[in-house]
Amino acid sequence: MDRIFNIDSGNGSIFTSKLLDRETLLWHNITVIATEINNPKQSSRVPLYIKVLDVNDNPPEFAEFYETFVCEKAKADQLIQTLRAVDKDDPYSGHQFSFSLAPEAASGSNFTIQDNKDNTAGILTRKNGYNRHEMSTYLLPVVISDNDYPVQSSTGTVTVRVCACDHQGNMQSCHAEALVHPTGLSTGALVAILLCIVTLLVTVVLFAALRRQRKKEPLIISKEDIRDNIVSYNDEGGGEEDTQAFDIGTLRNPEAIEDSKLRRDIVPEALFLPRRTPAACDNTDVRDFINQRLKENDTDPTAPPYDSLATFAYEGTGSVADSLSSLESVTTDGDQDYEYLSDWGPRFKKLADMYGGVDSDKDS
């Protein structure tokens, strides 16, 4: 069906219609039918086997990908790798390969190729010692040729790495940067490393300071201390009559505070009970009363060191000039005498003129 072969129906000559490849298919099996022209019923079949002969049309090549290494302390003429080749062709006399370095790499190369004459070759060192910091990898182009006709050849590349080895020649490390001294870092790299270290230290110090500040206990932690409490009202409230929100009587009477309240910022050496003072009488002067309360607070050893609010629920006595209001007066304006306003000085001159001239207006 591939129509690789055709046959002449008159003389039975078989010829090819496509190119044949021995490496793809060595044998071809076909069937030829012979029939009489005058009597088509007389026919026969015969199988035909066709073998494709070999010609040298494929070059030899490496049997595998070669990547080897050489020790830094290697000696000259030391074998480091054995090479083998394969060929798709199958010559009658067998394969005969030859190995050599490519002409462009033959001069000045650090390695040589030794042909073993058995279709193998060895890579040998050409000098004593290699330095992986100067040259870490060598690429060796190797030419492989066969001895058939026509001669076919190809070039394969062998990778040779310079590695550090132990005393027995076993590879340890092949990376050139493994032995680079830290002093080889550039100035910019050192500055960047130092900046990173300083930033990390500052971050750690700030984090520790914040944690320590959070752990500090406040000076007064009692929720019952009314002096440090803030009472929030979400409604307007009813003033002093609103007793549901807050007991304002506590602020008016400081004596209602519990006697067991102590200072919370220091540890007292002894239990000082606040001294109670009798309420001032109604006929006590307000100034003397205030001075007395201030003196008591200044000498009180249990008084807090911070600012506090002292509430005095005492109105005091009236002013020296008595009341100026006429709301409580029993008499009328005509029965009162306002001549005394002239004795109060220039501040009350306008008032004295208003009330002092009333009688003169009536008389006139």
C-alpha positions as a LaTeX table, in Angstrom:
\begin{tabular}{lrrr}
\hline
Residue & $x$ (\AA) & $y$ (\AA) & $z$ (\AA) \\
\hline
Met1 & 0.00 & 0.00 & 0.00 \\
Asp2 & 2.94 & 2.35 & 0.53 \\
Arg3 & 3.83 & 1.83 & $-3.17$ \\
Ile4 & 7.51 & 1.57 & $-2.33$ \\
Phe5 & 7.93 & $-0.88$ & $-5.26$ \\
Asn6 & 6.37 & $-1.10$ & $-8.71$ \\
Ile7 & 6.41 & $-3.94$ & $-11.29$ \\
Asp8 & 6.32 & $-3.94$ & $-15.07$ \\
Ser9 & 3.23 & $-5.96$ & $-16.09$ \\
Gly10 & 4.83 & $-7.04$ & $-19.37$ \\
Asn11 & 8.26 & $-8.34$ & $-18.35$ \\
Gly12 & 7.90 & $-8.49$ & $-14.55$ \\
Ser13 & 10.71 & $-6.02$ & $-13.78$ \\
Ile14 & 10.52 & $-4.67$ & $-10.19$ \\
Phe15 & 11.78 & $-1.20$ & $-9.47$ \\
Thr16 & 11.59 & 1.23 & $-6.47$ \\
Ser17 & 9.27 & 4.17 & $-6.35$ \\
Lys18 & 10.72 & 5.68 & $-3.10$ \\
Leu19 & 14.09 & 5.94 & $-1.40$ \\
Leu20 & 14.99 & 3.03 & 0.84 \\
Asp21 & 16.62 & 3.38 & 4.26 \\
Arg22 & 18.27 & 0.34 & 5.78 \\
Glu23 & 18.35 & 1.93 & 9.23 \\
Thr24 & 14.55 & 2.35 & 9.08 \\
Leu25 & 13.52 & $-0.98$ & 7.49 \\
Leu26 & 15.98 & $-3.73$ & 6.51 \\
Trp27 & 13.57 & $-6.23$ & 4.88 \\
His28 & 10.58 & $-5.67$ & 2.59 \\
Asn29 & 8.06 & $-8.50$ & 1.92 \\
Ile30 & 5.90 & $-8.27$ & $-1.22$ \\
Thr31 & 3.75 & $-10.69$ & $-3.27$ \\
Val32 & 3.86 & $-10.97$ & $-7.08$ \\
Ile33 & 0.87 & $-12.36$ & $-9.03$ \\
Ala34 & 1.48 & $-13.90$ & $-12.52$ \\
Thr35 & $-1.56$ & $-14.31$ & $-14.84$ \\
Glu36 & $-1.97$ & $-15.65$ & $-18.42$ \\
Ile37 & $-3.20$ & $-13.03$ & $-20.82$ \\
Asn38 & $-5.45$ & $-15.39$ & $-22.84$ \\
Asn39 & $-6.71$ & $-17.22$ & $-19.77$ \\
Pro40 & $-6.94$ & $-14.96$ & $-16.74$ \\
Lys41 & $-8.10$ & $-17.85$ & $-14.61$ \\
Gln42 & $-4.64$ & $-19.28$ & $-14.81$ \\
Ser43 & $-2.66$ & $-17.32$ & $-12.23$ \\
Ser44 & $-0.28$ & $-17.89$ & $-9.34$ \\
Arg45 & 1.18 & $-16.00$ & $-6.42$ \\
Val46 & 4.75 & $-15.93$ & $-5.22$ \\
Pro47 & 6.22 & $-14.12$ & $-2.18$ \\
Leu48 & 9.27 & $-11.90$ & $-2.70$ \\
Tyr49 & 11.71 & $-10.85$ & 0.05 \\
Ile50 & 13.85 & $-7.78$ & $-0.58$ \\
Lys51 & 16.85 & $-6.93$ & 1.64 \\
Val52 & 18.23 & $-3.39$ & 1.70 \\
Leu53 & 22.01 & $-3.38$ & 1.60 \\
Asp54 & 24.00 & $-1.01$ & 3.76 \\
Val55 & 25.88 & 2.04 & 2.58 \\
Asn56 & 27.95 & 4.37 & 4.76 \\
Asp57 & 25.55 & 7.31 & 5.03 \\
Asn58 & 25.56 & 7.96 & 8.83 \\
Pro59 & 28.45 & 9.50 & 10.80 \\
Pro60 & 29.55 & 7.99 & 14.12 \\
Glu61 & 28.65 & 9.80 & 17.37 \\
Phe62 & 29.19 & 9.55 & 21.13 \\
Ala63 & 27.46 & 6.64 & 22.84 \\
Glu64 & 26.27 & 9.04 & 25.56 \\
Phe65 & 26.58 & 12.61 & 26.77 \\
Tyr66 & 29.95 & 12.96 & 28.47 \\
Glu67 & 30.43 & 15.37 & 31.40 \\
Thr68 & 33.44 & 14.60 & 33.55 \\
Phe69 & 35.70 & 16.36 & 36.07 \\
Val70 & 39.38 & 16.83 & 36.80 \\
Cys71 & 40.88 & 17.34 & 40.26 \\
Glu72 & 42.71 & 20.55 & 41.05 \\
Lys73 & 45.79 & 18.54 & 42.10 \\
Ala74 & 45.76 & 16.25 & 39.07 \\
Lys75 & 49.09 & 15.20 & 37.54 \\
Ala76 & 50.04 & 15.32 & 33.87 \\
Asp77 & 49.03 & 12.37 & 31.61 \\
Gln78 & 46.32 & 11.34 & 34.07 \\
Leu79 & 43.28 & 9.57 & 32.56 \\
Ile80 & 40.05 & 11.35 & 33.51 \\
Gln81 & 37.46 & 9.88 & 31.04 \\
Thr82 & 37.04 & 7.07 & 28.49 \\
Leu83 & 35.02 & 7.83 & 25.34 \\
Arg84 & 32.96 & 5.40 & 23.22 \\
Ala85 & 31.13 & 5.88 & 19.92 \\
Val86 & 28.29 & 4.24 & 17.97 \\
Asp87 & 27.28 & 4.21 & 14.30 \\
Lys88 & 23.91 & 3.42 & 12.71 \\
Asp89 & 25.64 & 1.89 & 9.71 \\
Asp90 & 26.68 & $-1.76$ & 9.72 \\
Pro91 & 29.71 & $-2.26$ & 7.51 \\
Tyr92 & 30.67 & $-5.74$ & 6.45 \\
Ser93 & 34.14 & $-5.51$ & 8.05 \\
Gly94 & 32.82 & $-3.98$ & 11.27 \\
His95 & 33.26 & $-0.54$ & 12.80 \\
Gln96 & 36.63 & 1.16 & 13.04 \\
Phe97 & 36.46 & 4.58 & 14.73 \\
Ser98 & 39.20 & 7.14 & 15.23 \\
Phe99 & 39.20 & 9.98 & 17.82 \\
Ser100 & 41.04 & 13.30 & 17.78 \\
Leu101 & 40.73 & 16.87 & 19.07 \\
Ala102 & 39.21 & 19.38 & 16.70 \\
Pro103 & 41.87 & 21.44 & 14.85 \\
Glu104 & 40.75 & 24.68 & 16.55 \\
Ala105 & 41.30 & 23.15 & 20.01 \\
Ala106 & 44.38 & 21.01 & 19.33 \\
Ser107 & 46.90 & 23.80 & 19.92 \\
Gly108 & 47.20 & 25.11 & 23.47 \\
Ser109 & 44.71 & 22.67 & 24.93 \\
Asn110 & 45.02 & 21.56 & 28.54 \\
Phe111 & 43.96 & 18.02 & 27.60 \\
Thr112 & 44.89 & 15.42 & 24.98 \\
Ile113 & 42.98 & 12.57 & 23.29 \\
Gln114 & 44.52 & 9.09 & 23.25 \\
Asp115 & 43.01 & 6.72 & 20.64 \\
Asn116 & 42.97 & 3.18 & 22.00 \\
Lys117 & 42.42 & 1.63 & 18.50 \\
Asp118 & 39.46 & $-0.38$ & 19.85 \\
Asn119 & 36.73 & 2.13 & 19.06 \\
Thr120 & 37.42 & 3.89 & 22.40 \\
Ala121 & 39.56 & 6.86 & 23.41 \\
Gly122 & 40.81 & 8.40 & 26.65 \\
Ile123 & 41.04 & 12.03 & 27.79 \\
Leu124 & 44.38 & 12.75 & 29.48 \\
Thr125 & 45.57 & 15.76 & 31.42 \\
Arg126 & 48.33 & 17.78 & 29.84 \\
Lys127 & 49.69 & 19.68 & 32.85 \\
Asn128 & 50.05 & 19.45 & 36.62 \\
Gly129 & 47.34 & 21.14 & 38.65 \\
Tyr130 & 44.22 & 23.12 & 37.72 \\
Asn131 & 42.65 & 26.15 & 39.39 \\
Arg132 & 38.86 & 26.26 & 39.42 \\
His133 & 38.87 & 29.97 & 40.41 \\
Glu134 & 40.67 & 30.81 & 37.16 \\
Met135 & 38.83 & 28.32 & 34.91 \\
Ser136 & 36.06 & 26.14 & 36.29 \\
Thr137 & 34.86 & 24.47 & 33.05 \\
Tyr138 & 36.59 & 23.25 & 29.88 \\
Leu139 & 34.79 & 22.31 & 26.64 \\
Leu140 & 36.67 & 19.77 & 24.50 \\
Pro141 & 35.50 & 19.32 & 20.85 \\
Val142 & 36.31 & 15.73 & 19.82 \\
Val143 & 36.16 & 14.58 & 16.17 \\
Ile144 & 34.97 & 10.96 & 15.58 \\
Ser145 & 35.51 & 9.37 & 12.15 \\
Asp146 & 34.86 & 5.94 & 10.61 \\
Asn147 & 37.06 & 4.09 & 8.09 \\
Asp148 & 34.35 & 3.11 & 5.62 \\
Tyr149 & 33.66 & 4.60 & 2.20 \\
Pro150 & 32.75 & 7.37 & 1.96 \\
Val151 & 34.28 & 8.47 & 5.27 \\
Gln152 & 31.76 & 9.98 & 7.69 \\
Ser153 & 32.69 & 12.04 & 10.75 \\
Ser154 & 31.06 & 14.18 & 13.45 \\
Thr155 & 32.18 & 16.44 & 16.30 \\
Gly156 & 31.06 & 15.88 & 19.86 \\
Thr157 & 31.73 & 18.11 & 22.89 \\
Val158 & 32.97 & 16.82 & 26.23 \\
Thr159 & 32.46 & 19.03 & 29.34 \\
Val160 & 35.26 & 18.89 & 31.90 \\
Arg161 & 34.77 & 20.62 & 35.28 \\
Val162 & 37.57 & 21.46 & 37.70 \\
Cys163 & 36.70 & 20.20 & 41.19 \\
Ala164 & 38.21 & 19.86 & 44.63 \\
Cys165 & 39.00 & 16.25 & 45.48 \\
Asp166 & 40.18 & 14.28 & 48.47 \\
His167 & 43.42 & 12.29 & 48.68 \\
Gln168 & 41.81 & 9.35 & 46.88 \\
Gly169 & 40.63 & 11.46 & 43.94 \\
Asn170 & 36.95 & 11.52 & 44.90 \\
Met171 & 35.11 & 14.69 & 43.95 \\
Gln172 & 34.08 & 16.98 & 46.82 \\
Ser173 & 33.06 & 20.34 & 45.36 \\
Cys174 & 32.99 & 21.86 & 41.87 \\
His175 & 31.64 & 25.35 & 42.66 \\
Ala176 & 34.18 & 28.13 & 42.35 \\
Glu177 & 32.26 & 30.43 & 44.69 \\
Ala178 & 32.49 & 27.95 & 47.58 \\
Leu179 & 35.97 & 29.09 & 48.57 \\
Val180 & 35.59 & 32.81 & 47.94 \\
His181 & 36.79 & 34.75 & 50.99 \\
Pro182 & 34.26 & 37.03 & 52.68 \\
Thr183 & 36.60 & 39.98 & 52.23 \\
Gly184 & 35.90 & 39.76 & 48.53 \\
Leu185 & 32.49 & 41.39 & 49.02 \\
Ser186 & 32.07 & 44.82 & 47.54 \\
Thr187 & 31.70 & 47.94 & 49.65 \\
Gly188 & 28.08 & 48.36 & 48.61 \\
Ala189 & 27.24 & 44.83 & 49.71 \\
Leu190 & 28.86 & 45.39 & 53.12 \\
Val191 & 26.97 & 48.69 & 53.61 \\
Ala192 & 23.67 & 46.99 & 52.69 \\
Ile193 & 24.33 & 44.18 & 55.18 \\
Leu194 & 25.16 & 46.66 & 57.97 \\
Leu195 & 22.01 & 48.70 & 57.26 \\
Cys196 & 19.88 & 45.57 & 57.45 \\
Ile197 & 21.45 & 44.62 & 60.79 \\
Val198 & 20.90 & 48.12 & 62.25 \\
Thr199 & 17.29 & 48.18 & 61.06 \\
Leu200 & 16.66 & 44.79 & 62.64 \\
Leu201 & 18.16 & 45.88 & 65.98 \\
Val202 & 16.09 & 49.10 & 66.07 \\
Thr203 & 12.93 & 47.13 & 65.34 \\
Val204 & 13.65 & 44.69 & 68.17 \\
Val205 & 14.33 & 47.52 & 70.65 \\
Leu206 & 11.12 & 49.36 & 69.76 \\
Phe207 & 9.10 & 46.17 & 70.02 \\
Ala208 & 10.54 & 45.41 & 73.46 \\
Ala209 & 9.85 & 48.97 & 74.65 \\
Leu210 & 6.22 & 48.80 & 73.55 \\
Arg211 & 5.70 & 45.48 & 75.30 \\
Arg212 & 7.24 & 46.84 & 78.51 \\
Gln213 & 5.05 & 49.94 & 78.37 \\
Arg214 & 1.92 & 47.84 & 77.99 \\
Lys215 & 2.82 & 45.81 & 81.07 \\
Lys216 & 3.02 & 48.90 & 83.36 \\
Glu217 & 0.12 & 49.02 & 85.83 \\
Pro218 & $-1.68$ & 52.39 & 86.08 \\
Leu219 & $-1.37$ & 54.49 & 89.21 \\
Ile220 & $-4.97$ & 53.97 & 90.26 \\
Ile221 & $-6.79$ & 50.91 & 88.96 \\
Ser222 & $-9.85$ & 50.98 & 91.20 \\
Lys223 & $-13.10$ & 51.30 & 89.33 \\
Glu224 & $-14.77$ & 52.57 & 92.49 \\
Asp225 & $-12.73$ & 55.76 & 92.76 \\
Ile226 & $-15.28$ & 58.42 & 91.82 \\
Arg227 & $-12.65$ & 61.11 & 91.27 \\
Asp228 & $-11.18$ & 59.37 & 88.21 \\
Asn229 & $-14.43$ & 58.07 & 86.73 \\
Ile230 & $-16.04$ & 59.65 & 83.68 \\
Val231 & $-19.79$ & 59.16 & 83.60 \\
Ser232 & $-21.25$ & 59.34 & 80.09 \\
Tyr233 & $-24.91$ & 60.25 & 79.59 \\
Asn234 & $-26.58$ & 59.32 & 76.36 \\
Asp235 & $-29.67$ & 61.33 & 77.22 \\
Glu236 & $-30.31$ & 64.80 & 78.52 \\
Gly237 & $-31.29$ & 63.67 & 82.01 \\
Gly238 & $-33.30$ & 65.46 & 84.64 \\
Gly239 & $-30.63$ & 67.52 & 86.41 \\
Glu240 & $-30.26$ & 67.11 & 90.13 \\
Glu241 & $-33.61$ & 65.42 & 90.34 \\
Asp242 & $-32.34$ & 62.55 & 88.13 \\
Thr243 & $-31.12$ & 60.12 & 90.78 \\
Gln244 & $-31.10$ & 57.12 & 88.47 \\
Ala245 & $-27.92$ & 58.03 & 86.58 \\
Phe246 & $-25.53$ & 59.11 & 89.36 \\
Asp247 & $-25.65$ & 59.78 & 93.07 \\
Ile248 & $-24.60$ & 63.43 & 93.20 \\
Gly249 & $-24.87$ & 63.43 & 96.94 \\
Thr250 & $-21.47$ & 61.77 & 97.09 \\
Leu251 & $-19.87$ & 64.81 & 95.46 \\
Arg252 & $-21.68$ & 67.20 & 97.80 \\
Asn253 & $-20.64$ & 65.31 & 100.90 \\
Pro254 & $-17.03$ & 64.05 & 100.70 \\
Glu255 & $-17.52$ & 62.40 & 104.09 \\
Ala256 & $-19.71$ & 59.78 & 102.35 \\
Ile257 & $-16.63$ & 58.21 & 100.74 \\
Glu258 & $-15.64$ & 54.93 & 102.31 \\
Asp259 & $-13.15$ & 55.28 & 105.10 \\
Ser260 & $-11.20$ & 52.22 & 103.90 \\
Lys261 & $-9.99$ & 53.93 & 100.70 \\
Leu262 & $-6.17$ & 54.17 & 100.75 \\
Arg263 & $-3.61$ & 55.62 & 98.44 \\
Arg264 & $-2.90$ & 53.23 & 95.56 \\
Asp265 & 0.33 & 54.74 & 94.28 \\
Ile266 & 2.40 & 53.99 & 97.44 \\
Val267 & 2.31 & 51.41 & 100.20 \\
Pro268 & 1.30 & 53.20 & 103.43 \\
Glu269 & 3.39 & 52.46 & 106.49 \\
Ala270 & 0.46 & 52.87 & 108.83 \\
Leu271 & $-3.26$ & 53.08 & 108.47 \\
Phe272 & $-4.28$ & 56.72 & 108.57 \\
Leu273 & $-7.95$ & 57.29 & 109.07 \\
Pro274 & $-9.30$ & 60.53 & 107.66 \\
Arg275 & $-10.25$ & 63.02 & 110.28 \\
Arg276 & $-13.82$ & 64.09 & 110.31 \\
Thr277 & $-14.63$ & 67.69 & 111.04 \\
Pro278 & $-17.97$ & 68.87 & 112.24 \\
Ala279 & $-20.09$ & 70.70 & 109.77 \\
Ala280 & $-19.80$ & 74.44 & 109.99 \\
Cys281 & $-22.60$ & 76.29 & 111.62 \\
Asp282 & $-24.79$ & 78.61 & 109.67 \\
Asn283 & $-23.37$ & 81.64 & 111.41 \\
Thr284 & $-19.74$ & 80.79 & 110.56 \\
Asp285 & $-18.02$ & 83.07 & 108.09 \\
Val286 & $-17.47$ & 81.42 & 104.68 \\
Arg287 & $-13.87$ & 82.59 & 104.41 \\
Asp288 & $-12.93$ & 81.08 & 107.76 \\
Phe289 & $-14.71$ & 77.90 & 106.84 \\
Ile290 & $-12.81$ & 77.59 & 103.54 \\
Asn291 & $-9.46$ & 78.33 & 105.19 \\
Gln292 & $-10.16$ & 75.72 & 107.83 \\
Arg293 & $-10.98$ & 73.09 & 105.18 \\
Leu294 & $-7.85$ & 73.96 & 103.17 \\
Lys295 & $-5.69$ & 73.62 & 106.25 \\
Glu296 & $-7.20$ & 70.24 & 107.02 \\
Asn297 & $-6.56$ & 68.99 & 103.49 \\
Asp298 & $-2.97$ & 70.28 & 103.50 \\
Thr299 & $-2.14$ & 68.48 & 106.74 \\
Asp300 & $-4.00$ & 65.29 & 105.91 \\
Pro301 & $-1.37$ & 62.48 & 105.41 \\
Thr302 & $-3.82$ & 60.40 & 103.40 \\
Ala303 & $-4.48$ & 63.17 & 100.88 \\
Pro304 & $-3.60$ & 62.16 & 97.30 \\
Pro305 & $-0.56$ & 63.78 & 95.64 \\
Tyr306 & $-2.57$ & 64.61 & 92.54 \\
Asp307 & $-5.15$ & 67.33 & 92.01 \\
Ser308 & $-8.49$ & 66.68 & 93.65 \\
Leu309 & $-11.84$ & 68.37 & 93.90 \\
Ala310 & $-13.20$ & 69.36 & 97.32 \\
Thr311 & $-16.93$ & 70.13 & 97.31 \\
Phe312 & $-18.32$ & 72.58 & 99.92 \\
Ala313 & $-22.08$ & 72.31 & 100.23 \\
Tyr314 & $-22.36$ & 75.54 & 102.26 \\
Glu315 & $-23.76$ & 78.81 & 101.07 \\
Gly316 & $-22.41$ & 81.14 & 103.77 \\
Thr317 & $-23.82$ & 84.34 & 105.21 \\
Gly318 & $-25.10$ & 87.35 & 103.29 \\
Ser319 & $-23.02$ & 90.24 & 101.94 \\
Val320 & $-22.08$ & 93.32 & 103.94 \\
Ala321 & $-24.41$ & 95.51 & 101.88 \\
Asp322 & $-27.32$ & 93.18 & 102.55 \\
Ser323 & $-29.73$ & 92.29 & 99.81 \\
Leu324 & $-30.39$ & 94.80 & 97.03 \\
Ser325 & $-33.50$ & 93.04 & 95.91 \\
Ser326 & $-36.93$ & 94.40 & 96.68 \\
Leu327 & $-38.63$ & 91.08 & 96.27 \\
Glu328 & $-38.68$ & 90.45 & 100.00 \\
Ser329 & $-39.45$ & 94.04 & 100.92 \\
Val330 & $-42.70$ & 94.55 & 102.78 \\
Thr331 & $-43.01$ & 98.25 & 102.08 \\
Thr332 & $-43.58$ & 99.92 & 98.77 \\
Asp333 & $-41.15$ & 102.04 & 96.79 \\
Gly334 & $-42.70$ & 105.18 & 98.20 \\
Asp335 & $-42.11$ & 104.13 & 101.80 \\
Gln336 & $-38.39$ & 103.43 & 101.36 \\
Asp337 & $-35.54$ & 105.87 & 101.73 \\
Tyr338 & $-32.70$ & 105.49 & 99.25 \\
Glu339 & $-30.52$ & 108.33 & 100.50 \\
Tyr340 & $-27.98$ & 105.86 & 101.78 \\
Leu341 & $-27.06$ & 105.01 & 98.21 \\
Ser342 & $-25.21$ & 108.32 & 97.95 \\
Asp343 & $-22.82$ & 107.12 & 100.66 \\
Trp344 & $-21.73$ & 104.05 & 98.68 \\
Gly345 & $-19.42$ & 105.93 & 96.43 \\
Pro346 & $-19.21$ & 106.68 & 92.71 \\
Arg347 & $-19.97$ & 103.08 & 91.70 \\
Phe348 & $-23.55$ & 103.49 & 92.94 \\
Lys349 & $-23.95$ & 107.11 & 91.75 \\
Lys350 & $-26.17$ & 106.10 & 88.82 \\
Leu351 & $-28.35$ & 104.04 & 91.16 \\
Ala352 & $-28.50$ & 106.87 & 93.70 \\
Asp353 & $-29.61$ & 109.34 & 91.03 \\
Met354 & $-32.36$ & 106.98 & 89.87 \\
Tyr355 & $-33.84$ & 106.28 & 93.28 \\
Gly356 & $-32.72$ & 109.37 & 95.16 \\
Gly357 & $-34.55$ & 111.77 & 92.84 \\
Val358 & $-37.90$ & 110.03 & 93.12 \\
Asp359 & $-39.18$ & 112.20 & 95.97 \\
Ser360 & $-38.20$ & 115.41 & 94.22 \\
Asp361 & $-40.13$ & 114.32 & 91.12 \\
Lys362 & $-43.23$ & 113.61 & 93.21 \\
Asp363 & $-42.96$ & 116.91 & 95.03 \\
Ser364 & $-42.77$ & 118.83 & 91.85 \\
\hline
\end{tabular}
